[in-house]
CSV table of C-alpha atoms and ligand atoms in Angstrom, one decimal:
chain,number,residue,atom,x,y,z
A,1386,MET,CA,0.0,0.0,0.1
A,1387,ASP,CA,1.4,3.5,-1.0
A,1388,LYS,CA,2.4,5.9,1.6
A,1389,LEU,CA,3.6,9.5,1.6
A,1390,VAL,CA,6.7,10.4,3.5
A,1391,ILE,CA,7.0,14.1,4.3
A,1392,GLN,CA,9.9,16.1,5.9
A,1393,GLY,CA,8.0,19.1,7.4
A,1394,GLY,CA,8.8,22.5,8.2
A,1395,ILE,CA,9.4,24.1,4.8
A,1396,PRO,CA,7.1,27.0,3.8
A,1397,LEU,CA,5.5,26.3,0.4
A,1398,SER,CA,6.5,28.7,-2.3
A,1399,GLY,CA,6.0,28.8,-6.0
A,1400,ALA,CA,3.3,28.1,-8.6
A,1401,VAL,CA,1.0,25.1,-9.6
A,1402,ARG,CA,-1.7,24.5,-12.0
A,1403,VAL,CA,-5.1,23.4,-10.7
A,1404,SER,CA,-6.7,20.3,-12.2
A,1405,GLY,CA,-10.2,19.8,-13.6
A,1406,ALA,CA,-12.8,19.5,-10.8
A,1407,LYS,CA,-13.5,15.9,-9.8
A,1408,ASN,CA,-17.0,16.6,-8.8
A,1409,ALA,CA,-17.9,18.2,-11.9
A,1410,ALA,CA,-16.1,15.6,-14.0
A,1411,LEU,CA,-18.0,12.6,-12.6
A,1412,PRO,CA,-21.6,13.8,-13.4
A,1413,ILE,CA,-20.4,15.1,-16.8
A,1414,LEU,CA,-19.1,11.7,-17.7
A,1415,CYS,CA,-22.5,10.3,-16.7
A,1416,ALA,CA,-24.3,12.7,-18.9
A,1417,SER,CA,-22.7,10.9,-21.8
A,1418,ILE,CA,-25.3,8.1,-21.4
A,1419,LEU,CA,-28.0,10.6,-22.4
A,1420,VAL,CA,-26.9,10.9,-25.9
A,1421,PRO,CA,-26.6,8.4,-28.9
A,1422,GLU,CA,-23.5,10.4,-30.2
A,1423,THR,CA,-20.1,11.3,-28.8
A,1424,LEU,CA,-19.5,13.5,-25.9
A,1425,ARG,CA,-15.9,14.8,-25.7
A,1426,VAL,CA,-14.8,15.8,-22.3
A,1427,GLN,CA,-11.6,17.9,-21.7
A,1428,ASN,CA,-9.6,18.9,-18.7
A,1429,LEU,CA,-10.5,15.6,-17.0
A,1430,PRO,CA,-8.4,15.2,-13.9
A,1431,HIS,CA,-6.3,12.0,-13.7
A,1432,LEU,CA,-7.9,10.4,-10.5
A,1433,ARG,CA,-8.9,7.1,-9.4
A,1434,ASP,CA,-12.5,8.1,-9.1
A,1435,VAL,CA,-12.4,9.2,-12.8
A,1436,THR,CA,-10.9,5.9,-13.8
A,1437,THR,CA,-13.6,4.0,-11.8
A,1438,MET,CA,-16.4,6.0,-13.5
A,1439,LEU,CA,-14.8,5.3,-17.0
A,1440,THR,CA,-14.7,1.5,-16.0
A,1441,LEU,CA,-18.3,1.6,-15.0
A,1442,LEU,CA,-19.4,3.3,-18.2
A,1443,GLY,CA,-17.2,0.9,-20.3
A,1444,GLN,CA,-18.8,-2.1,-18.6
A,1445,MET,CA,-22.3,-0.8,-19.6
A,1446,GLY,CA,-21.2,-0.5,-23.1
A,1447,VAL,CA,-20.2,3.1,-23.6
A,1448,GLU,CA,-17.2,3.2,-25.9
A,1449,VAL,CA,-14.5,5.3,-24.2
A,1450,SER,CA,-11.5,6.6,-26.1
A,1451,LEU,CA,-8.6,8.9,-25.2
A,1452,ASP,CA,-7.5,11.3,-28.0
A,1453,GLU,CA,-4.1,12.8,-28.6
A,1454,LYS,CA,-4.9,16.0,-26.7
A,1455,LEU,CA,-5.9,14.0,-23.6
A,1456,GLY,CA,-9.6,14.5,-24.2
A,1457,VAL,CA,-11.9,11.6,-23.5
A,1458,SER,CA,-14.6,10.7,-26.0
A,1459,LEU,CA,-17.6,8.8,-24.8
A,1460,ASP,CA,-19.9,7.2,-27.3
A,1461,ALA,CA,-23.1,5.8,-25.8
A,1462,THR,CA,-24.8,4.8,-28.9
A,1463,ARG,CA,-25.2,1.4,-27.5
A,1464,VAL,CA,-25.6,0.7,-23.7
A,1465,GLU,CA,-26.8,-2.8,-23.4
A,1466,HIS,CA,-25.8,-3.4,-19.7
A,1467,ARG,CA,-27.9,-0.9,-17.7
A,1468,VAL,CA,-26.3,-1.9,-14.3
A,1469,ALA,CA,-24.0,-0.3,-11.8
A,1470,PRO,CA,-22.7,-3.3,-9.8
A,1471,TYR,CA,-22.1,-3.3,-6.1
A,1472,GLU,CA,-18.3,-4.0,-6.7
A,1473,LEU,CA,-17.9,-0.6,-8.2
A,1474,VAL,CA,-20.5,1.4,-6.3
A,1475,LYS,CA,-18.9,0.4,-3.0
A,1476,THR,CA,-15.6,1.9,-4.2
A,1477,MET,CA,-17.3,5.2,-5.4
A,1478,ARG,CA,-20.6,6.5,-4.3
A,1479,ALA,CA,-20.8,8.8,-7.2
A,1480,SER,CA,-21.7,5.9,-9.3
A,1481,ILE,CA,-25.2,6.6,-8.3
A,1482,LEU,CA,-25.1,9.4,-11.0
A,1483,VAL,CA,-25.7,6.9,-13.8
A,1484,LEU,CA,-29.3,6.2,-12.3
A,1485,GLY,CA,-31.0,9.3,-13.7
A,1486,PRO,CA,-29.4,9.2,-17.1
A,1487,LEU,CA,-30.1,5.4,-17.6
A,1488,VAL,CA,-33.8,5.7,-16.8
A,1489,ALA,CA,-34.3,8.9,-18.9
A,1490,ARG,CA,-32.8,7.3,-22.0
A,1491,PHE,CA,-33.4,3.6,-21.7
A,1492,GLY,CA,-36.3,3.5,-19.3
A,1493,GLU,CA,-34.5,1.1,-17.0
A,1494,ALA,CA,-31.5,1.0,-14.5
A,1495,ARG,CA,-30.2,-1.3,-11.8
A,1496,VAL,CA,-27.9,0.6,-9.5
A,1497,SER,CA,-26.5,-0.9,-6.4
A,1498,LEU,CA,-27.6,1.0,-3.3
A,1499,PRO,CA,-24.5,2.7,-1.8
A,1500,GLY,CA,-24.0,1.6,1.8
A,1501,GLY,CA,-23.0,3.7,4.6
A,1502,CYS,CA,-19.6,5.5,4.4
A,1503,ALA,CA,-16.8,6.5,6.6
A,1504,ILE,CA,-18.1,10.1,7.1
A,1505,GLY,CA,-21.8,9.3,7.6
A,1506,GLN,CA,-24.8,7.4,6.6
A,1507,ARG,CA,-25.4,9.2,3.3
A,1508,PRO,CA,-28.7,7.9,2.1
A,1509,VAL,CA,-30.1,8.3,-1.4
A,1510,ASP,CA,-33.7,8.7,-0.7
A,1511,GLN,CA,-33.9,12.2,-2.4
A,1512,HIS,CA,-32.7,10.8,-5.7
A,1513,ILE,CA,-35.3,8.0,-5.5
A,1514,LYS,CA,-38.1,10.3,-4.4
A,1515,GLY,CA,-37.3,12.7,-7.3
A,1516,LEU,CA,-37.3,10.0,-9.9
A,1517,GLU,CA,-40.6,8.7,-8.5
A,1518,ALA,CA,-42.1,12.1,-9.0
A,1519,LEU,CA,-40.8,12.1,-12.6
A,1520,GLY,CA,-42.9,8.9,-13.0
A,1521,ALA,CA,-40.3,6.2,-12.6
A,1522,GLN,CA,-41.3,3.0,-10.8
A,1523,ILE,CA,-38.7,2.2,-8.3
A,1524,GLU,CA,-38.1,-1.0,-6.2
A,1525,ILE,CA,-35.4,-2.1,-4.0
A,1526,GLU,CA,-34.4,-5.6,-4.8
A,1527,ARG,CA,-31.5,-7.4,-3.2
A,1528,GLY,CA,-29.4,-4.4,-2.4
A,1529,TYR,CA,-30.1,-2.8,-5.8
A,1530,ILE,CA,-32.3,0.2,-6.9
A,1531,HIS,CA,-34.4,-1.1,-9.9
A,1532,ALA,CA,-35.9,1.9,-11.8
A,1533,ARG,CA,-38.3,1.6,-14.6
A,1534,ALA,CA,-40.3,4.1,-16.8
A,1535,SER,CA,-41.6,4.3,-20.2
A,1536,ARG,CA,-40.8,8.0,-20.7
A,1537,LEU,CA,-40.2,10.2,-17.7
A,1538,LYS,CA,-42.7,13.1,-17.3
A,1539,GLY,CA,-41.8,16.7,-16.1
A,1540,ALA,CA,-42.9,17.4,-12.6
A,1541,ARG,CA,-42.4,19.9,-9.7
A,1542,ILE,CA,-39.9,18.3,-7.3
A,1543,GLU,CA,-39.2,19.9,-3.9
A,1544,MET,CA,-36.0,18.4,-2.4
A,1545,ASP,CA,-36.3,17.9,1.4
A,1546,LEU,CA,-32.7,18.8,1.8
A,1547,VAL,CA,-29.9,20.2,-0.3
A,1548,THR,CA,-28.1,17.3,-2.1
A,1549,VAL,CA,-25.5,17.9,-4.8
A,1550,THR,CA,-25.6,14.6,-6.6
A,1551,GLY,CA,-29.3,14.3,-5.9
A,1552,THR,CA,-29.8,17.6,-7.8
A,1553,GLU,CA,-27.5,16.4,-10.6
A,1554,ASN,CA,-29.2,13.0,-11.0
A,1555,LEU,CA,-32.6,14.7,-11.3
A,1556,MET,CA,-31.6,17.5,-13.5
A,1557,MET,CA,-30.0,14.9,-16.0
A,1558,ALA,CA,-33.1,12.7,-15.9
A,1559,ALA,CA,-35.3,15.7,-16.6
A,1560,THR,CA,-33.5,16.7,-19.7
A,1561,LEU,CA,-35.2,13.9,-21.8
A,1562,ALA,CA,-38.6,14.0,-19.8
A,1563,ASP,CA,-41.8,14.9,-21.5
A,1564,GLY,CA,-42.6,18.4,-20.3
A,1565,THR,CA,-41.1,20.8,-17.9
A,1566,THR,CA,-39.5,19.9,-14.5
A,1567,VAL,CA,-38.9,22.3,-11.7
A,1568,ILE,CA,-36.4,21.4,-9.0
A,1569,GLU,CA,-36.9,23.4,-5.9
A,1570,ASN,CA,-34.3,23.6,-3.0
A,1571,ALA,CA,-31.7,22.7,-5.6
A,1572,ALA,CA,-28.1,22.5,-4.7
A,1573,LEU,CA,-26.3,25.8,-5.6
A,1574,GLU,CA,-22.8,24.2,-6.0
A,1575,PRO,CA,-20.8,25.4,-9.0
A,1576,GLU,CA,-20.4,21.8,-10.2
A,1577,VAL,CA,-24.2,21.6,-10.7
A,1578,ALA,CA,-24.0,24.7,-12.9
A,1579,ASP,CA,-20.9,23.2,-14.8
A,1580,LEU,CA,-23.0,20.0,-15.4
A,1581,ALA,CA,-25.9,22.1,-16.6
A,1582,ASN,CA,-23.7,24.0,-19.0
A,1583,CYS,CA,-22.5,20.8,-20.5
A,1584,LEU,CA,-26.1,19.5,-20.8
A,1585,ASN,CA,-27.0,22.7,-22.6
A,1586,ALA,CA,-24.0,22.3,-24.9
A,1587,MET,CA,-25.6,18.9,-25.7
A,1588,GLY,CA,-29.0,20.6,-26.6
A,1589,ALA,CA,-30.7,20.3,-23.3
A,1590,ARG,CA,-32.8,23.2,-21.9
A,1591,VAL,CA,-31.7,23.8,-18.4
A,1592,ASN,CA,-32.3,27.2,-16.7
A,1593,GLY,CA,-31.4,28.4,-13.2
A,1594,ALA,CA,-28.5,26.0,-12.3
A,1595,GLY,CA,-26.4,27.6,-9.7
A,1596,THR,CA,-29.7,28.9,-8.1
A,1597,ASP,CA,-32.1,27.0,-5.8
A,1598,VAL,CA,-34.8,26.7,-8.5
A,1599,ILE,CA,-33.8,24.7,-11.5
A,1600,THR,CA,-36.1,24.5,-14.5
A,1601,VAL,CA,-35.6,21.9,-17.2
A,1602,HIS,CA,-37.6,21.8,-20.4
A,1603,GLY,CA,-37.6,18.3,-21.6
A,1604,VAL,CA,-36.3,17.6,-25.2
A,1605,ASP,CA,-36.8,14.5,-27.4
A,1606,ARG,CA,-33.0,13.9,-27.9
A,1607,LEU,CA,-29.5,15.3,-27.0
A,1608,TYR,CA,-26.6,15.7,-29.5
A,1609,ALA,CA,-22.8,15.3,-29.6
A,1610,ALA,CA,-20.8,18.0,-27.8
A,1611,ASP,CA,-17.4,18.9,-26.6
A,1612,TYR,CA,-17.0,20.2,-23.1
A,1613,ARG,CA,-14.2,21.4,-20.8
A,1614,VAL,CA,-14.6,20.7,-17.1
A,1615,MET,CA,-14.2,23.5,-14.7
A,1616,PRO,CA,-11.2,23.9,-12.3
A,1617,ASP,CA,-11.3,22.0,-8.9
A,1618,ARG,CA,-12.2,24.6,-6.2
A,1619,ILE,CA,-11.4,22.0,-3.4
A,1620,GLU,CA,-8.0,21.1,-4.8
A,1621,SER,CA,-7.4,24.9,-5.1
A,1622,GLY,CA,-8.6,25.5,-1.6
A,1623,THR,CA,-6.3,22.7,-0.3
A,1624,PHE,CA,-3.2,24.3,-1.8
A,1625,LEU,CA,-4.1,27.7,-0.5
A,1626,ALA,CA,-4.7,26.3,3.0
A,1627,ALA,CA,-1.3,24.3,2.8
A,1628,ALA,CA,0.5,27.6,1.8
A,1629,ALA,CA,-1.1,29.6,4.7
A,1630,ALA,CA,-0.5,26.8,7.2
A,1631,THR,CA,3.2,26.6,6.3
A,1632,GLY,CA,3.7,30.2,6.3
A,1633,GLY,CA,4.5,30.4,2.6
A,1634,GLY,CA,3.0,31.7,-0.6
A,1635,VAL,CA,1.5,30.0,-3.7
A,1636,ARG,CA,0.2,31.1,-7.1
A,1637,LEU,CA,-2.4,28.8,-8.6
A,1638,SER,CA,-3.0,29.0,-12.3
A,1639,GLY,CA,-6.2,27.9,-13.9
A,1640,ALA,CA,-8.0,28.6,-10.5
A,1641,ARG,CA,-11.3,30.6,-10.2
A,1642,ALA,CA,-11.6,32.9,-7.2
A,1643,ASP,CA,-15.3,33.5,-7.8
A,1644,ILE,CA,-16.2,30.0,-6.6
A,1645,LEU,CA,-13.7,30.0,-3.6
A,1646,GLY,CA,-15.3,33.0,-1.8
A,1647,ALA,CA,-16.0,31.4,1.7
A,1648,VAL,CA,-12.5,29.6,1.7
A,1649,ILE,CA,-10.7,32.8,0.6
A,1650,ALA,CA,-12.5,34.8,3.2
A,1651,LYS,CA,-11.5,32.4,6.0
A,1652,LEU,CA,-7.8,32.3,4.9
A,1653,CYS,CA,-7.8,36.2,4.8
A,1654,GLU,CA,-9.3,36.1,8.4
A,1655,ALA,CA,-6.4,33.8,9.3
A,1656,GLY,CA,-4.1,36.5,8.2
A,1657,ALA,CA,-3.1,35.6,4.7
A,1658,GLU,CA,-3.2,37.9,1.8
A,1659,VAL,CA,-5.0,36.8,-1.4
A,1660,GLU,CA,-5.0,38.3,-4.8
A,1661,HIS,CA,-6.7,37.0,-7.9
A,1662,GLY,CA,-7.3,37.5,-11.6
A,1663,GLU,CA,-9.7,35.8,-14.0
A,1664,ASP,CA,-7.9,32.5,-14.0
A,1665,TRP,CA,-5.4,32.7,-11.1
A,1666,VAL,CA,-5.3,33.0,-7.3
A,1667,ALA,CA,-2.3,33.9,-5.3
A,1668,LEU,CA,-1.9,33.6,-1.5
A,1669,GLN,CA,0.8,35.0,0.6
A,1670,SER,CA,0.9,34.4,4.3
A,1671,ARG,CA,2.1,37.0,6.8
A,1672,GLY,CA,3.5,34.9,9.6
A,1673,LYS,CA,1.7,32.5,11.8
A,1674,PRO,CA,-2.0,32.0,11.0
A,1675,VAL,CA,-4.6,33.2,13.4
A,1676,ALA,CA,-7.3,30.8,14.5
A,1677,VAL,CA,-10.5,31.1,12.5
A,1678,ASN,CA,-14.0,29.6,13.4
A,1679,ALA,CA,-15.9,27.9,10.5
A,1680,ARG,CA,-19.3,26.2,10.1
A,1681,THR,CA,-19.7,24.0,7.1
A,1682,ALA,CA,-23.0,24.4,5.0
A,1683,PRO,CA,-24.1,24.0,1.4
A,1684,TYR,CA,-22.5,26.4,-1.1
A,1685,PRO,CA,-21.9,29.3,-1.1
A,1686,ALA,CA,-21.0,28.7,2.6
A,1687,PHE,CA,-17.8,27.0,3.8
A,1688,PRO,CA,-17.6,23.6,2.1
A,1689,THR,CA,-17.5,20.4,4.1
A,1690,ASP,CA,-14.8,19.2,1.8
A,1691,MET,CA,-12.5,22.0,3.1
A,1692,GLN,CA,-13.2,21.4,6.8
A,1693,ALA,CA,-10.4,19.0,7.5
A,1694,GLN,CA,-7.8,21.2,5.7
A,1695,LEU,CA,-8.9,24.2,7.8
A,1696,MET,CA,-8.6,22.2,10.9
A,1697,ALA,CA,-5.0,21.4,10.1
A,1698,LEU,CA,-4.3,25.1,9.7
A,1699,ASN,CA,-6.0,25.9,12.9
A,1700,ALA,CA,-4.0,23.2,14.7
A,1701,VAL,CA,-0.9,25.4,14.4
A,1702,ALA,CA,-2.7,28.9,14.5
A,1703,ASP,CA,-2.5,31.5,17.2
A,1704,GLY,CA,-5.6,31.0,19.4
A,1705,THR,CA,-8.6,28.7,19.7
A,1706,SER,CA,-11.2,28.0,17.1
A,1707,VAL,CA,-14.5,26.3,16.9
A,1708,ILE,CA,-15.3,24.2,13.8
A,1709,THR,CA,-18.9,23.0,13.3
A,1710,GLU,CA,-19.8,20.3,10.7
A,1711,THR,CA,-23.3,20.4,9.6
A,1712,ILE,CA,-23.3,18.2,6.5
A,1713,PHE,CA,-22.0,14.8,7.5
A,1714,GLU,CA,-22.3,13.3,11.0
A,1715,ASN,CA,-19.0,11.6,11.2
A,1716,ARG,CA,-16.5,13.9,9.5
A,1717,PHE,CA,-13.9,14.5,12.3
A,1718,MET,CA,-11.9,11.3,12.0
A,1719,HIS,CA,-8.8,13.3,11.0
A,1720,ALA,CA,-8.9,14.9,14.5
A,1721,GLN,CA,-7.7,11.8,16.2
A,1722,GLU,CA,-4.8,11.6,13.7
A,1723,LEU,CA,-4.0,15.3,13.9
A,1724,LYS,CA,-3.6,14.7,17.6
A,1725,ARG,CA,-0.9,12.0,17.0
A,1726,LEU,CA,1.0,14.9,15.5
A,1727,GLY,CA,0.6,16.9,18.6
A,1728,ALA,CA,-2.6,18.9,17.8
A,1729,HIS,CA,-4.9,19.9,20.7
A,1730,ILE,CA,-8.4,19.1,19.5
A,1731,ASP,CA,-11.6,18.3,21.5
A,1732,VAL,CA,-14.5,16.8,19.6
A,1733,GLU,CA,-18.0,16.7,20.9
A,1734,GLY,CA,-20.8,15.7,18.5
A,1735,ASN,CA,-20.4,18.0,15.4
A,1736,ILE,CA,-18.2,20.5,17.1
A,1737,ALA,CA,-14.4,20.6,17.2
A,1738,VAL,CA,-12.6,23.0,19.4
A,1739,VAL,CA,-9.0,23.4,18.2
A,1740,GLN,CA,-6.4,25.0,20.4
A,1741,GLY,CA,-3.5,26.1,18.3
A,1742,VAL,CA,-0.1,24.7,19.4
A,1743,GLU,CA,3.4,26.2,18.8
A,1744,ARG,CA,4.5,23.2,16.7
A,1745,LEU,CA,3.5,19.8,15.5
A,1746,GLN,CA,5.7,16.9,15.4
A,1747,GLY,CA,6.1,14.4,12.7
A,1748,ALA,CA,4.6,10.9,13.3
A,1749,ARG,CA,2.9,7.9,11.5
A,1750,VAL,CA,-0.7,8.7,10.7
A,1751,MET,CA,-3.4,7.0,8.7
A,1752,ALA,CA,-5.7,8.6,6.1
A,1753,THR,CA,-9.5,7.7,6.8
A,1754,ASP,CA,-11.1,9.5,3.8
A,1755,LEU,CA,-10.3,11.7,1.0
A,1756,ARG,CA,-10.2,15.2,2.5
A,1757,ALA,CA,-9.0,13.8,5.9
A,1758,SER,CA,-5.9,12.6,4.1
A,1759,ALA,CA,-5.4,16.2,2.7
A,1760,SER,CA,-5.5,17.6,6.3
A,1761,LEU,CA,-2.8,15.1,7.4
A,1762,VAL,CA,-0.7,16.0,4.4
A,1763,ILE,CA,-0.9,19.8,5.4
A,1764,ALA,CA,-0.2,18.9,9.0
A,1765,GLY,CA,2.8,16.8,7.8
A,1766,LEU,CA,4.2,19.8,5.8
A,1767,VAL,CA,4.0,21.9,8.9
A,1768,ALA,CA,5.3,19.3,11.5
A,1769,GLU,CA,8.9,19.1,12.5
A,1770,GLY,CA,10.6,16.0,11.3
A,1771,GLU,CA,9.2,13.1,9.3
A,1772,THR,CA,5.5,12.4,8.9
A,1773,LEU,CA,4.3,9.1,7.2
A,1774,VAL,CA,0.8,9.3,5.9
A,1775,ASP,CA,-0.5,5.7,5.4
A,1776,ARG,CA,-3.5,4.5,3.2
A,1777,ILE,CA,-3.1,7.3,0.7
A,1778,TYR,CA,-5.3,5.5,-1.8
A,1779,HIS,CA,-7.9,7.8,-0.4
A,1780,LEU,CA,-5.9,10.8,-1.6
A,1781,ASP,CA,-5.5,9.4,-5.1
A,1782,ARG,CA,-9.2,9.4,-5.4
A,1783,GLY,CA,-9.3,13.2,-5.6
A,1784,TYR,CA,-5.9,14.8,-5.8
A,1785,GLU,CA,-4.0,14.5,-9.2
A,1786,CYS,CA,-0.3,14.0,-8.6
A,1787,ILE,CA,-0.3,15.7,-5.3
A,1788,GLU,CA,3.2,14.8,-4.3
A,1789,GLU,CA,4.5,16.2,-7.6
A,1790,LYS,CA,2.5,19.4,-7.2
A,1791,LEU,CA,3.6,19.9,-3.7
A,1792,GLY,CA,7.2,19.0,-4.7
A,1793,GLN,CA,7.0,21.9,-7.3
A,1794,LEU,CA,6.2,24.1,-4.3
A,1795,GLY,CA,9.4,23.1,-2.5
A,1796,ALA,CA,7.9,20.5,-0.2
A,1797,ARG,CA,10.0,17.5,0.6
A,1798,ILE,CA,7.5,14.7,-0.1
A,1799,LYS,CA,7.8,11.4,-1.7
A,1800,ARG,CA,5.7,8.2,-2.3
A,1801,ALA,CA,6.8,5.0,-0.9
A,1802,ASN,CA,5.3,1.5,-0.6
B,2800,UD1,C1,-21.3,15.8,-2.9
B,2800,UD1,C2,-19.8,15.7,-3.2
B,2800,UD1,C3,-19.0,15.6,-1.9
B,2800,UD1,C4,-19.4,16.7,-0.9
B,2800,UD1,C5,-20.9,16.6,-0.7
B,2800,UD1,C6,-21.3,17.8,0.2
B,2800,UD1,C7,-19.8,14.7,-5.4
B,2800,UD1,C8,-19.4,13.6,-6.3
B,2800,UD1,N1,-19.5,14.6,-4.1
B,2800,UD1,O1,-21.6,14.5,-2.3
B,2800,UD1,O2,-17.6,15.6,-2.2
B,2800,UD1,O3,-18.8,16.3,0.4
B,2800,UD1,O4,-21.5,16.8,-2.0
B,2800,UD1,O5,-20.9,19.0,-0.3
B,2800,UD1,O6,-20.2,15.8,-5.9
B,2800,UD1,N2,-28.6,13.2,1.9
B,2800,UD1,C9,-29.8,12.6,2.2
B,2800,UD1,N3,-30.5,12.0,1.3
B,2800,UD1,C10,-30.2,12.0,-0.1
B,2800,UD1,C11,-29.0,12.6,-0.4
B,2800,UD1,C12,-28.2,13.2,0.5
B,2800,UD1,O7,-30.1,12.6,3.3
B,2800,UD1,O8,-30.9,11.4,-0.9
B,2800,UD1,C13,-27.8,14.0,2.9
B,2800,UD1,C14,-26.4,13.3,3.0
B,2800,UD1,O9,-26.4,12.3,3.9
B,2800,UD1,C15,-25.6,14.5,3.6
B,2800,UD1,C16,-26.4,15.6,2.9
B,2800,UD1,O10,-27.6,15.2,2.4
B,2800,UD1,O11,-25.7,14.7,5.0
B,2800,UD1,C17,-25.5,16.3,1.7
B,2800,UD1,O12,-25.2,15.2,0.8
B,2800,UD1,P1,-25.0,15.3,-0.7
B,2800,UD1,O13,-25.1,16.8,-1.1
B,2800,UD1,O14,-26.0,14.5,-1.3
B,2800,UD1,O15,-23.5,14.8,-0.9
B,2800,UD1,P2,-23.1,14.0,-2.2
B,2800,UD1,O16,-23.9,14.5,-3.4
B,2800,UD1,O17,-23.2,12.5,-2.0
């Protein structure tokens, strides 16, 4: 099993390029199912989750090919196997995103129910309820969601809570429905808007994505398109937090400040200076960070996917901070590992109180999920001596070449097994 070995204590300095967004790429790849022609996707990040999604689509019958410019072409003219098996869904919950497109185009889908997950229960009831509102018949059989419909019918759907992949699944399903669908209490995440832009490039009629009311006028069919995935705001935020925690500076090319508002605001509150242009963001720290409180909530508030990284920064900040996690019920597992490096953190329910310490000390730690891994890497970059982060397969699900990119910024980090 691969590990990362980090010699900490070096402030990050330099420039890196941000990759395409994992959470936009995954639904966009699934959108290929909606069209009996080729969808070409550019700026796909090289990540394990993307490979898993391509494997799943390939197993269904989608023809996947890589072109000379590293774009991926997906041709779903024939999709004979309309199944997402347990073996793949258990490794990547986002596999649920094939459900809406399969029912919309083929009137049938069998998708394994994702089980619980390290960070919480994560049910998919809103996906199911929404598809039922669009006229699908859904049965749960032997751990699988079995959905059937002759043609979906546009409907008004009020989501009981804000769900990102739930909104995306229903938005994709509605593109081919008969009539108009209105999704209320939709997720505002920029990745939802990126998916909508891709769908519209394919001939769909989606309005309002990026607001909490999305209207989809169903069309009879979609067409070939070429689409470039947006930059990854969580990867961007992770590098910015790492630069701030190590007392360094970083310039991110290909990054968008407009979708990083809450993260940039927190890093500025922690004492860093941030500048940005149309496709770059630069952060310069001014000494030791100052502790900042944060409460996670759906976009545009502070993202749960940045909570662990901010906790690593707070662990070495001046003062005490309170971090409240409101999205997932068990997303503080990194706290125990950060404590092994010398952090002072008390967790009670969904609240963590972090008392900044003068220094962390390198130790052996274990990654428990994707963003927890990123927080351990940040802590390792700050800590004195050597930190060994084990189980980094979690990290490879969501960060492209992280050790190379951090190496470019002067970090002493290497992969070992
Ligand atoms: C997406 C992101 C993930 C991020 C999360 C929250 C992708 C591929 N993943 O995950 O990185 O951490 O948004 O920003 O985009 N819920 C229900 N019923 C449902 C669906 C969700 O109760 O049917 C609950 C979940 O348990 C959770 C909350 O709603 O407590 C938000 O989850 P959701 O937005 O659906 O997360 P994902 O879309 O799975």
